[in-house]
Amino acid sequence: MNDVNEELKVRETTTQSDPGAASIAEDVQVTPRPPVLEVKDLTTYYPINRGLAGRLLGHEAKTVHAVDGVSLRVDAGEFVALVGESGCGKTSTVMTILGATKATSGSVRVKGEEIVGRTPREMLSVYRHLQMIYQDPYGSLDPRFRVSDTVEEPLLVHGVGATKQERRSLVLAALESAGLSPADLYIDRFPHELSGGQRQRVAIATALILEPSLLLADEPVSMLDVSVRASVLNLLDELRRTRDMAIVMVTHDLSTAGHFADRIVVMYLGRIVEEGPAKEVLANPQHPYTKALISVVPKPDPRDRSTPQTLSGETPNPVDIPAGCRFHPRCPIAREECAKSDPRLRLSVKVRIESHRVACHLA
Amino acid sequence: MISVPLFSVRDLHVWFELPDGRELHAVNGVSFDLHAGEVLGLVGESGCGKTTTILATMGLLPSSADVAGEIRINGEEILHGGEASVRPHRWRDIAMVFQGAMNCFSPVRTVGSQIVEPMKLHGIAKGAEARRRAGELLEMVGIPAASADRFPHEFSGGMRQRAAIAMALACEPKILLADEPTTGLDVMVQAQILELLASLADTLGLAVVLVTHDLPVVAEACSRAAVMYAGRIAELGSVDDLYHDSHHPYTRLLFAATPDLLGDDRVVSIPGSPPRLDREIVGCPFRERCDSAVAECATEEPALHLVGSSHVAACHLNDLIENVRQ
Ligand SMILES: Nc1ncnc2c1ncn2[C@@H]1O[C@H](COP(=O)(O)OP(=O)(O)OP(=O)(O)O)[C@@H](O)[C@H]1O
Ligand SMILES: Nc1ncnc2c1ncn2[C@@H]1O[C@H](COP(=O)(O)OP(=O)(O)OP(=O)(O)O)[C@@H](O)[C@H]1O
Ligand code: SF4
Ligand SMILES: [Mg+2]
Ligand SMILES: [Mg+2]
């Protein structure tokens, strides 16, 4: 199985660095640069709070398997969208990559350097190149800081910009490019004086001001209307093209993922169940979970009402992971084998497109 | 007989005082009616005044805000009497899911105990009965009842968001103001929440104002919607009219900027930014970004006019077309 993976990676890399010229003969060219991000068999388990009563009664300590064996590789200039149901472990995945949540096992390499097990102090040099946009701009902006202070902070921490004046002009430029225009109208405000989408753009400006090589973004545009959303995403697109920024973006917006991401990675209960080229995954989903997700995307035309495939069955519970395929209790096409053996992520037998992989016995 | 709307907002204005003493006119003459069982969408660009509008109707704006207009619940005016006239209605008759609601729980208490609180406060239920109800409410939004004993940080973002919806429903309000309740939720949970709101509207006659920037969500969940721009209502009508028979260039451009799931075309934003609200706006507020502006647009602000049955829009082009017809 490893051989197949290795081979795939080589191909992906080649395609990346030289799109359009990826023929079989060129498969042997290996890019010497390590990927910007390489995650291997990552797991993140949280101990569950049993409560005092539970502890006294001696209930067994349980764990939440939030991330349960995720491997991911992101190259320079690549844009990966991470999608999946609420609670499937998307935030846990990016927070573990960031080092803000402790990995239970596995490896995370940023530009070739292992960062699992590092102390916050040791992480500081990594954060010069790795920035995060948190899921919730209401919780993540410090209410006592003015916009100017928040956006300037990374400059101060990493010693960028010699004078106050220089830093202020960097801050203004970052705000403008994140779509807060005219920036001087917002720069001296406190978070509570901003609308939701305006806060989100402050968070975006803060993360981009150092032009990181790797951006982890957890629903960064969720509060932005289509128009502002498009301009922020066009900005990210430009940064990856011109500055080789690698992006991992958690999003619930599949249309946006399809338009801007190179690859879509679909998670279910702590695992990757499907991944592949973005448009390919949307147009030709192989995993029954991905198919269901796509069917519930609302359409702008009120007359265009297809019947969504909302999933039946229990909301997945990452404490008691079902045996076999973890999706089988809700799967509309499950067979006997699905309850017994856990399908691994592999090339789909049906599509045979390089790098479109799926974890389903029937795909 | 014309029935009194359950909830009605007339000519609402909100000004924020800025630190330097100038004023920002965040909401500028917003009016709408809402009947029992109806789901009304409130859409528009970031910063156009959606949250401010609904916070004003709940009497929850900071003291730096000046509010004028009329707000009626079942015909009873609740704005002019100040806090004393809103308080009896807040949470009981009219409840709200805050934007960024995933952040509204206190980290030190279990989610269940926080959902029980408004029930106790308003004498709806207490003790075991209240806890049972809290469990039911959580199940309703797709969270196992047993999770009531967990702390907010043990929930994912989307779970906290759903718990906030459960909390808003705790006192069985007649009107629910939901500010971006599905923002950041995956499409599956979003579909479930929208279904839930629709069924509450259908079966219990809950009236919902659904604030969102997401047009497909509006198309899916609402019967009518108001499109806001720069603090004003630019167009209000059935979702079908807005999509198929829009009478405002802004609405049209918003839909055009909504990416298709499988479309190949580049996603275009509407060029430019909304006007500064801390300065007086002359003419149509959308003029500088409009693709069809005429001379009048620079000098005169267009008023909301009827353009179809229960369909209004504020754009000079409509008057021109009307003149040509006559
Ligand atoms: N306390 C305040 N002081 C000054 N200005 C404010 C204050 N609160 C909001 N504003 C401004 O009022 C305008 C309307 O804000 P509001 O929060 O209503 O927008 P919104 O439509 O809900 O946007 P979003 O979709 O981004 O949440 C914005 O320009 C915002 O910056
Ligand atoms: N600190 C924690 N302690 C215990 N359980 C946790 C903790 N943080 C998250 N979880 C659980 O881990 C699972 C994954 O959570 P995570 O926040 O990663 O989900 P997510 O995919 O980001 O969801 P959403 O889309 O709702 O934000 C959830 O079941 C959640 O309840
Ligand atoms: S009034 Fe004029 S500027 Fe305003 S939307 Fe209509 S055409 Fe455009
Ligand atoms: Mg999350
Ligand atoms: Mg808002």
PDB file of C-alpha atoms and ligand atoms in Angstrom, chain A residues 138 195-197, chain B residues 47 49-52 99 179-180 211, ligand 5:
ATOM      1  CA  TYR A 138     -16.115  36.677  18.008  1.00  0.00           C
ATOM      2  CA  SER A 195     -19.885  43.747  12.213  1.00  0.00           C
ATOM      3  CA  GLY A 196     -19.237  39.986  12.079  1.00  0.00           C
ATOM      4  CA  GLY A 197     -17.792  40.042   8.593  1.00  0.00           C
TER       5      GLY A 197
ATOM      6  CA  GLY B  47     -21.682  45.725   7.394  1.00  0.00           C
ATOM      7  CA  GLY B  49     -26.837  46.780   9.082  1.00  0.00           C
ATOM      8  CA  LYS B  50     -28.492  43.379   9.477  1.00  0.00           C
ATOM      9  CA  THR B  51     -27.310  42.685  13.008  1.00  0.00           C
ATOM     10  CA  THR B  52     -27.901  46.265  14.080  1.00  0.00           C
ATOM     11  CA  GLN B  99     -24.214  36.091  15.430  1.00  0.00           C
ATOM     12  CA  ASP B 179     -28.500  36.033  13.124  1.00  0.00           C
ATOM     13  CA  GLU B 180     -26.474  33.847  10.768  1.00  0.00           C
ATOM     14  CA  VAL B 211     -30.303  36.935   8.875  1.00  0.00           C
TER      15      VAL B 211
HETATM   16 MG    MG C   5     -23.991  40.834  11.495  1.00  0.00          MG
END
